[in-house]
XYZ file of N, CA, C and O in Angstrom:
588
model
N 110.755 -1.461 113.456
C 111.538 -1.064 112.297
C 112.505 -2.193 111.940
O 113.076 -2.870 112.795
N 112.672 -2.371 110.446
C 113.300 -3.652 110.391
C 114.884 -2.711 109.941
O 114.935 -1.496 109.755
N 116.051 -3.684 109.850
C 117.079 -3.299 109.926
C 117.921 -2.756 108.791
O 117.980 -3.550 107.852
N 118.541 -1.711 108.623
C 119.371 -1.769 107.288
C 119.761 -2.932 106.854
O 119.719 -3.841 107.683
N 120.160 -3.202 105.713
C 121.372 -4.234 105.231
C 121.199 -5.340 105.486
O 122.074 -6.081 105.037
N 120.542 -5.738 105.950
C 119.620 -7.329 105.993
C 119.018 -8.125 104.788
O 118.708 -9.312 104.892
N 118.880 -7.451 103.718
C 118.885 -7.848 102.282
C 117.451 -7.889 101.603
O 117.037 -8.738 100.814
N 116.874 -6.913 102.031
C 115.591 -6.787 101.418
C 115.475 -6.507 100.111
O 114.857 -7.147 99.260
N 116.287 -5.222 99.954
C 116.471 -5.001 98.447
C 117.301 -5.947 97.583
O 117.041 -5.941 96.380
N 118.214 -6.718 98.002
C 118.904 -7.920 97.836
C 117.668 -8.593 96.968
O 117.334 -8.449 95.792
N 117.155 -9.354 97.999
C 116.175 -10.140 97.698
C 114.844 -9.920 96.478
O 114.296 -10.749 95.751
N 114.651 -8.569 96.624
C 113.822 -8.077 95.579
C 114.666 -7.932 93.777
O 114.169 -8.047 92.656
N 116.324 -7.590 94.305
C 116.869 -7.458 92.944
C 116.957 -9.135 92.323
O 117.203 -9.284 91.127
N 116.719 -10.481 93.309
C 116.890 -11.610 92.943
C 115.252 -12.122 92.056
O 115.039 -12.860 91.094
N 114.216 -11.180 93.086
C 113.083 -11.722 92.046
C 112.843 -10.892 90.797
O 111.863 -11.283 90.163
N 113.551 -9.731 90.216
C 113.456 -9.093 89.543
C 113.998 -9.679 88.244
O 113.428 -9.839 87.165
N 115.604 -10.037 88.733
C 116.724 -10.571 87.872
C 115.431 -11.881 86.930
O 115.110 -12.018 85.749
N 114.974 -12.711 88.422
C 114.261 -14.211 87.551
C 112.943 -13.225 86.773
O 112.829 -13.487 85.575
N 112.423 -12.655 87.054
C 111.486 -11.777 85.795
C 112.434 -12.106 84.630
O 112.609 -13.111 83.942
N 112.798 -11.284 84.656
C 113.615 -10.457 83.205
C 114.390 -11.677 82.335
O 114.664 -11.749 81.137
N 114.645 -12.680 83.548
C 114.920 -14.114 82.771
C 114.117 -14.701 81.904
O 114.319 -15.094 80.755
N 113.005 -14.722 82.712
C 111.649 -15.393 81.938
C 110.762 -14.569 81.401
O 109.536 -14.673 81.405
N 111.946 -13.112 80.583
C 110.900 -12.772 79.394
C 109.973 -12.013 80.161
O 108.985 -11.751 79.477
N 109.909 -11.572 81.282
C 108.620 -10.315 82.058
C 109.343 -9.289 82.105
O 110.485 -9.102 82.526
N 108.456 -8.522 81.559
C 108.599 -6.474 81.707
C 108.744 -6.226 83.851
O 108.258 -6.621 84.911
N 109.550 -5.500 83.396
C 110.265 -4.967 85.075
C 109.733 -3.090 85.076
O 110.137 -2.384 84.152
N 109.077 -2.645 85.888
C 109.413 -1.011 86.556
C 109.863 -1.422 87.800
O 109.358 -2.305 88.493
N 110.799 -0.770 88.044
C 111.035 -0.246 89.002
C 111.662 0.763 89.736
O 112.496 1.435 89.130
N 111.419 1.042 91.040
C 111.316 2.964 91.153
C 111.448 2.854 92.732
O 111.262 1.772 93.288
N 111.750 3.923 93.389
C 112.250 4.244 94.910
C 110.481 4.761 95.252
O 109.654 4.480 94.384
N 110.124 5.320 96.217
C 109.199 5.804 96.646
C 109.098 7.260 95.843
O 108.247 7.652 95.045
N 110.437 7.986 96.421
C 110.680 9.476 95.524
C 110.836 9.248 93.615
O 110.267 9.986 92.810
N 111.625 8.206 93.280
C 111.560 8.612 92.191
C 109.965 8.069 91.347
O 109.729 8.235 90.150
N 109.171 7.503 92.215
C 107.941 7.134 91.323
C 107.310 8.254 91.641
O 106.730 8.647 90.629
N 107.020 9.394 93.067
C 106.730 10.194 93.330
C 107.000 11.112 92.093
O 106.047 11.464 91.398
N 108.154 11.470 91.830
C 108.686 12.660 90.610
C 107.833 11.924 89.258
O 107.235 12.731 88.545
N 107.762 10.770 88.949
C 107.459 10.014 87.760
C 105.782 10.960 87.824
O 105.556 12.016 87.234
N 105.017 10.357 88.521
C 103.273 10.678 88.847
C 103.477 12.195 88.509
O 102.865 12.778 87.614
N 104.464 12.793 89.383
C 103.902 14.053 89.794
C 104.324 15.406 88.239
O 103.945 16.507 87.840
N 105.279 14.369 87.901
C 105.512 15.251 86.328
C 104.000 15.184 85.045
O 103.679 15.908 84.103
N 103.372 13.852 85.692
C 102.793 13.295 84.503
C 101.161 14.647 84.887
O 100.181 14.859 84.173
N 101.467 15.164 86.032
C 100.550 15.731 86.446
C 100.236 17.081 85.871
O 99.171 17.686 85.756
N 101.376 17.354 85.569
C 101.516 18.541 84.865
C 101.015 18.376 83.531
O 100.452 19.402 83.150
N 101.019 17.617 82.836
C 100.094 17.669 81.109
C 99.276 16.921 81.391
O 99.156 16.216 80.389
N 98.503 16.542 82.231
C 97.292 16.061 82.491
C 97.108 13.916 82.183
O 96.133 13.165 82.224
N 98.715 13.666 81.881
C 99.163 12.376 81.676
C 99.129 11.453 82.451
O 99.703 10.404 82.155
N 98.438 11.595 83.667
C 98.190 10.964 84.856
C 97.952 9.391 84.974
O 98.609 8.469 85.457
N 96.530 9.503 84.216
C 96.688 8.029 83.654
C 96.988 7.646 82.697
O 96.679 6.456 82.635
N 97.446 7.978 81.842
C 98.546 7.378 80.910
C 100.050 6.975 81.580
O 100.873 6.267 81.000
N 100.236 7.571 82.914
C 101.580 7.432 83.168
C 101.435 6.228 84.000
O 102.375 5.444 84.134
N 100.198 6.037 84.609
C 99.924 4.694 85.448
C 99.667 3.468 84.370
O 100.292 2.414 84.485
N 98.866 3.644 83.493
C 98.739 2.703 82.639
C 100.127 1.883 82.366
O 100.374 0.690 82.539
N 101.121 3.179 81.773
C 102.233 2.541 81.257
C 103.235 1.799 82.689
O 103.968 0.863 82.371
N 103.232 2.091 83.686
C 103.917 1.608 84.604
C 103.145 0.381 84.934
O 103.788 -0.250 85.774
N 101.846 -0.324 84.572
C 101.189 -0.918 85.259
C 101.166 -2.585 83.821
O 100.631 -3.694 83.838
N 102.185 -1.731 82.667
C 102.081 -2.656 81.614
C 103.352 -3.916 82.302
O 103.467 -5.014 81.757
N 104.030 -3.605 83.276
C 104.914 -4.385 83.995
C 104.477 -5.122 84.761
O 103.960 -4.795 85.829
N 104.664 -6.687 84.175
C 104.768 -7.466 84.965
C 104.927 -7.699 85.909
O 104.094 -8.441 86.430
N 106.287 -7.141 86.875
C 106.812 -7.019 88.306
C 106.559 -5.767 88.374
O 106.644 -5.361 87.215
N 106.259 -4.791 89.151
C 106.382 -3.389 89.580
C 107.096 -3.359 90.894
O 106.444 -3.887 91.795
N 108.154 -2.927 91.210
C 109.513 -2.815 92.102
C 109.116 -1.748 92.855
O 108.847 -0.852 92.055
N 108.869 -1.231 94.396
C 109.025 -0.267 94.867
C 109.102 -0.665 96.363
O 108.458 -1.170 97.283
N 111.211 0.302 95.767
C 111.918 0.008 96.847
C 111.923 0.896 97.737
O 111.555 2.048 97.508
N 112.389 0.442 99.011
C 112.545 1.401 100.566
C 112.000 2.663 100.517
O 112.330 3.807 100.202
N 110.643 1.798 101.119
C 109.537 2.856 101.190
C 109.674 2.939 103.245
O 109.645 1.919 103.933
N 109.792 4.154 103.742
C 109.874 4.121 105.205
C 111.581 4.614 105.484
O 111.962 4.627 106.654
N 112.497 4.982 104.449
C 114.079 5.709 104.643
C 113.374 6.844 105.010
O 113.389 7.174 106.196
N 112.667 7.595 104.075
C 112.706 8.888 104.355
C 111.342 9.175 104.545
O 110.475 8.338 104.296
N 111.059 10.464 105.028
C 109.749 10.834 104.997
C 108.307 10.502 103.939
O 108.727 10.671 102.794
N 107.152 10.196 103.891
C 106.913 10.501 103.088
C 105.630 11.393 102.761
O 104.627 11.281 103.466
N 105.666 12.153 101.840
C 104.506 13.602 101.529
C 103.637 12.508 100.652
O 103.681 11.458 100.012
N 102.618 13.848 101.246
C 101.352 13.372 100.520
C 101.460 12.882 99.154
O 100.853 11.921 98.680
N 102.356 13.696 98.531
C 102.251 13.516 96.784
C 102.996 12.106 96.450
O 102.762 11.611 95.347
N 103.775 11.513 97.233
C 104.352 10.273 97.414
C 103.348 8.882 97.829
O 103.098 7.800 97.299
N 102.973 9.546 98.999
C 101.960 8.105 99.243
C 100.588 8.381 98.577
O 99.653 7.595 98.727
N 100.469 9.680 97.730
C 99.406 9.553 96.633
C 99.528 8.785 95.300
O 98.639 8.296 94.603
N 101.169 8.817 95.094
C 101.645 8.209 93.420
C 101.525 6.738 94.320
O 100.573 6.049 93.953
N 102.299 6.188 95.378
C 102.300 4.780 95.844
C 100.864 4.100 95.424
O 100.657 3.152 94.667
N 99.752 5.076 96.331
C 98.417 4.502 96.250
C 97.895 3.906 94.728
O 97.509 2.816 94.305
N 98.140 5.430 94.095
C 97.650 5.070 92.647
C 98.216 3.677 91.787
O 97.490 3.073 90.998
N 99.608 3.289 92.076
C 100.126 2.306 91.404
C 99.347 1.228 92.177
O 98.398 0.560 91.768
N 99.930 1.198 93.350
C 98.721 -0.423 93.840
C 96.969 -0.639 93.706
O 96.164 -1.559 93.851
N 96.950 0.835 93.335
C 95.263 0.629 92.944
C 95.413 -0.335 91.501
O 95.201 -1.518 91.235
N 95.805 0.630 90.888
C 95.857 0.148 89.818
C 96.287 -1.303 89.066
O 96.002 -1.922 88.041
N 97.264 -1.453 90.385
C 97.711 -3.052 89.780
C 97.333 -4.111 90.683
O 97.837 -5.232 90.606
N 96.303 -3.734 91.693
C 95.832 -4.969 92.270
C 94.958 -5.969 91.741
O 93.789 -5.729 91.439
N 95.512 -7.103 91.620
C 94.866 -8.208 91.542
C 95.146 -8.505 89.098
O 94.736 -9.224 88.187
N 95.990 -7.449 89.320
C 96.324 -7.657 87.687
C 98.218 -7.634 87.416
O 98.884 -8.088 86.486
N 98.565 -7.011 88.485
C 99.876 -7.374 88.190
C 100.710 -7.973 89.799
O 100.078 -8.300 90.803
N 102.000 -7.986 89.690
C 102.657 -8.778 90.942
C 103.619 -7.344 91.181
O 103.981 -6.611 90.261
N 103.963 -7.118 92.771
C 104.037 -5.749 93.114
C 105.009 -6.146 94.427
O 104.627 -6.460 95.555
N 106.130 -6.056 94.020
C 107.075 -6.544 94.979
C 107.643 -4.836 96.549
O 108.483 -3.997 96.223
N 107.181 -4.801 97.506
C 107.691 -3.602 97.616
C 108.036 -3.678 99.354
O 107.424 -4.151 100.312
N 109.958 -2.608 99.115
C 110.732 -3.260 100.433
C 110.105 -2.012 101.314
O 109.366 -1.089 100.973
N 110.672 -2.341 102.525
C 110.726 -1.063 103.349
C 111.125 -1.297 104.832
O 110.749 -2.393 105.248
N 111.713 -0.628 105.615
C 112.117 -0.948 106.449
C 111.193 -0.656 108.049
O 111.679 -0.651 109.179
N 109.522 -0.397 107.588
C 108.359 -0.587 108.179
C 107.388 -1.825 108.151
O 106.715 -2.046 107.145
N 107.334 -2.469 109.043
C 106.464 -3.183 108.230
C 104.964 -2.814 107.263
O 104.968 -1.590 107.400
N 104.245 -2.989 106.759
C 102.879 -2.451 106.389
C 102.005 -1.918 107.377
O 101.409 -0.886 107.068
N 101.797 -2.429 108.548
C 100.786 -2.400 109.293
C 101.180 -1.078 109.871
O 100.182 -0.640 110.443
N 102.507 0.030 110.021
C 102.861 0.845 110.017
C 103.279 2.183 109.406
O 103.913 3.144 109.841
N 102.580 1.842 108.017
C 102.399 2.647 107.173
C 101.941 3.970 107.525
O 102.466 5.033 107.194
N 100.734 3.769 108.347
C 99.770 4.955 108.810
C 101.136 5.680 109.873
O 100.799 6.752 110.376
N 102.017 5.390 110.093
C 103.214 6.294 111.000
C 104.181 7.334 109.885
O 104.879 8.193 110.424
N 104.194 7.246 108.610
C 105.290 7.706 107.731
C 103.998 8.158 106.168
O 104.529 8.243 105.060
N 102.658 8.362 106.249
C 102.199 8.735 105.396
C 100.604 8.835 105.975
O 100.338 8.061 106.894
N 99.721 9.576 105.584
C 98.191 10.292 105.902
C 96.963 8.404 105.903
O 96.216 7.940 105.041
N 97.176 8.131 106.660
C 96.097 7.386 107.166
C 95.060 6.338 106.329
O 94.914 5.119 106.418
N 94.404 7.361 105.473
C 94.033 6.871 103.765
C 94.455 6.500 103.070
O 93.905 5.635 102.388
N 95.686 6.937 102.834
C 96.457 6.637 101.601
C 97.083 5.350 102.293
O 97.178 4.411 101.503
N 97.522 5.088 103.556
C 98.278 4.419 103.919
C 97.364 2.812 103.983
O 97.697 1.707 103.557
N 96.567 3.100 104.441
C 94.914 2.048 104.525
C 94.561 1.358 103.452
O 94.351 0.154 103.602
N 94.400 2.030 101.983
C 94.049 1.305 101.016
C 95.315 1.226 100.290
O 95.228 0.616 99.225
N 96.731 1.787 100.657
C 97.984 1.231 99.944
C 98.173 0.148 100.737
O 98.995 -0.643 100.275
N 97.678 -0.162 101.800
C 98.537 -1.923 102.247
C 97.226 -2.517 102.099
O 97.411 -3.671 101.711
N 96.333 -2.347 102.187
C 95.368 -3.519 102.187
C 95.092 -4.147 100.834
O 94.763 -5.333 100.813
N 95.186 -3.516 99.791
C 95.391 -4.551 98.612
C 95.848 -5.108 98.478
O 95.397 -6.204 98.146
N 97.334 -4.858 98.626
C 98.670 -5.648 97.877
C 98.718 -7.177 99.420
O 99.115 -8.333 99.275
N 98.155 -6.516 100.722
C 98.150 -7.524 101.543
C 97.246 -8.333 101.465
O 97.462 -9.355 102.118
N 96.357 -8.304 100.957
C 95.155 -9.477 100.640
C 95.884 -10.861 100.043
O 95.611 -11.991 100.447
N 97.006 -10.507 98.854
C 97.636 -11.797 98.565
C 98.759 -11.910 98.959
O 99.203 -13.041 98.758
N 99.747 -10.922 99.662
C 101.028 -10.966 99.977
C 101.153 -12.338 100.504
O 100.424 -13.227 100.944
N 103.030 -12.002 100.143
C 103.739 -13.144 100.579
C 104.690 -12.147 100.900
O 105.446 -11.360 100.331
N 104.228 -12.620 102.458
C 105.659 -11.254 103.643
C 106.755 -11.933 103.923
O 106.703 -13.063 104.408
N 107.827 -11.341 103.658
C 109.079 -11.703 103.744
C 110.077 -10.917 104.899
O 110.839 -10.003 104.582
N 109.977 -11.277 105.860
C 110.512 -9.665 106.826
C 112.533 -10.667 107.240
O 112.769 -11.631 107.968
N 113.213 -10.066 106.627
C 114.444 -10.157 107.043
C 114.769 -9.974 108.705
O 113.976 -9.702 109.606
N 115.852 -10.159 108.754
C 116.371 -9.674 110.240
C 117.433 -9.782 110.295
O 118.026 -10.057 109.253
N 118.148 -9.627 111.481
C 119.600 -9.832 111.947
C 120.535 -7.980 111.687
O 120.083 -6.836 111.639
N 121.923 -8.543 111.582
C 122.714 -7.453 111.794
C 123.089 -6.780 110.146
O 123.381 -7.563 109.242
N 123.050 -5.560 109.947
C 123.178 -5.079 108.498
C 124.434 -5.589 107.975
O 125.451 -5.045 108.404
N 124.570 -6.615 107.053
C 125.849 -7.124 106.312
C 126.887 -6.115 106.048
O 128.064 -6.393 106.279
N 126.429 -4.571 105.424
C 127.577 -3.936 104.906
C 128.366 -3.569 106.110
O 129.585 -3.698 106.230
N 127.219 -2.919 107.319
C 127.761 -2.078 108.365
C 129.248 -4.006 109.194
O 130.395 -3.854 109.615
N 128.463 -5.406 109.081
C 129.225 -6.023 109.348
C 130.830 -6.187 108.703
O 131.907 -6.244 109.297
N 130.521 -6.236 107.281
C 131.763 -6.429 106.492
C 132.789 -5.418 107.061
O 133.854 -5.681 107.620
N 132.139 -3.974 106.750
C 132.242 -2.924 107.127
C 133.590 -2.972 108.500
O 134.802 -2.847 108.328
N 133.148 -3.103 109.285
C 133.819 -3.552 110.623
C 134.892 -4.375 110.689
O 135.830 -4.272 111.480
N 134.709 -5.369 109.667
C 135.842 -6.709 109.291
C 136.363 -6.195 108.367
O 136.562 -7.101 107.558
N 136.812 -5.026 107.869
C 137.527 -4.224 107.168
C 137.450 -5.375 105.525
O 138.517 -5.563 104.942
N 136.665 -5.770 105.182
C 136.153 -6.592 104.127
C 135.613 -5.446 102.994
O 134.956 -4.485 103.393
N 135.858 -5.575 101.902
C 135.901 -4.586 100.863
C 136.417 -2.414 101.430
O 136.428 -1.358 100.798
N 136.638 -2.691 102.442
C 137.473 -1.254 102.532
C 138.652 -0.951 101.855
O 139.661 -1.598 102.136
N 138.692 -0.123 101.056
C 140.320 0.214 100.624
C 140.783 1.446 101.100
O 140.256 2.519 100.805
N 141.856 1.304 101.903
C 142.051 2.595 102.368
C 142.580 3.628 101.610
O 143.540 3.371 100.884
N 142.093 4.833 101.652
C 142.835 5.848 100.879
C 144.282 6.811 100.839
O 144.710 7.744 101.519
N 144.718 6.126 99.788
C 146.366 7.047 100.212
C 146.671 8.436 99.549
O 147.716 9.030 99.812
């Protein structure tokens, strides 16, 4: 398990920011809130229309995947987006698992063909060290105490 606050999402809001510099369309979404995104579109039968339109993005963002649990209907919306955008769009996504551990926090299948696409071209970036906030944190560095 990699560490809180080590700057993964950091790092992802830095390749996002240079998108949006150079003029590229940005989604981006938590595990749950792309989960709610899919799973609404499910209800009027908008399914793929709702992937299409998420997949018109250049970068597709999906952050800290491995905080919380995740249900089937989650690592079903995950799957569908990396199906969909492999090998046509760039798919930046943090988590504090590595990939190869996927199959521990979601059903086996879903977990199998959600990392093996996006890993065929990845460029893995695995942080480390001690979580910055919990450090600052400690060095009483941005605390204000309350009176």
């Amino acid at each position: 398990m990699l560490a809180p606050g080590t700057g993964k999402s950091h790092f992802t809001e830095g390749l996002a920011q240079a998108a949006i510099e150079n003029d590229l369309r940005l989604s981006w979404f938590t595990l749950e809130t792309l989960s709610a995104t899919i799973g609404k579109s499910k209800v009027d039968g908008s399914t793929a229309r709702t992937v299409a339109r998420i997949c018109r993005a250049d970068l597709i963002v999906i952050d800290d995947i491995g905080l919380l649990p995740v249900g089937e209907d989650a690592a079903e919306a995950f799957y569908r987006i990396i199906n969909a955008a492999y090998e046509r769009r760039s798919i930046a996504v943090t988590s504090s698992i590595h990939p190869s551990g996927f199959d521990t926090i979601m059903p086996k299948t879903l977990a199998g063909g959600s990392t093996d696409r996006p890993m065929h071209h990845a460029h893995l970036v695995t942080t480390s060290g001690d979580s910055r906030r919990l450090a600052e944190a400690l060095a009483g560095k941005g605390v204000v105490p309350l009176t």
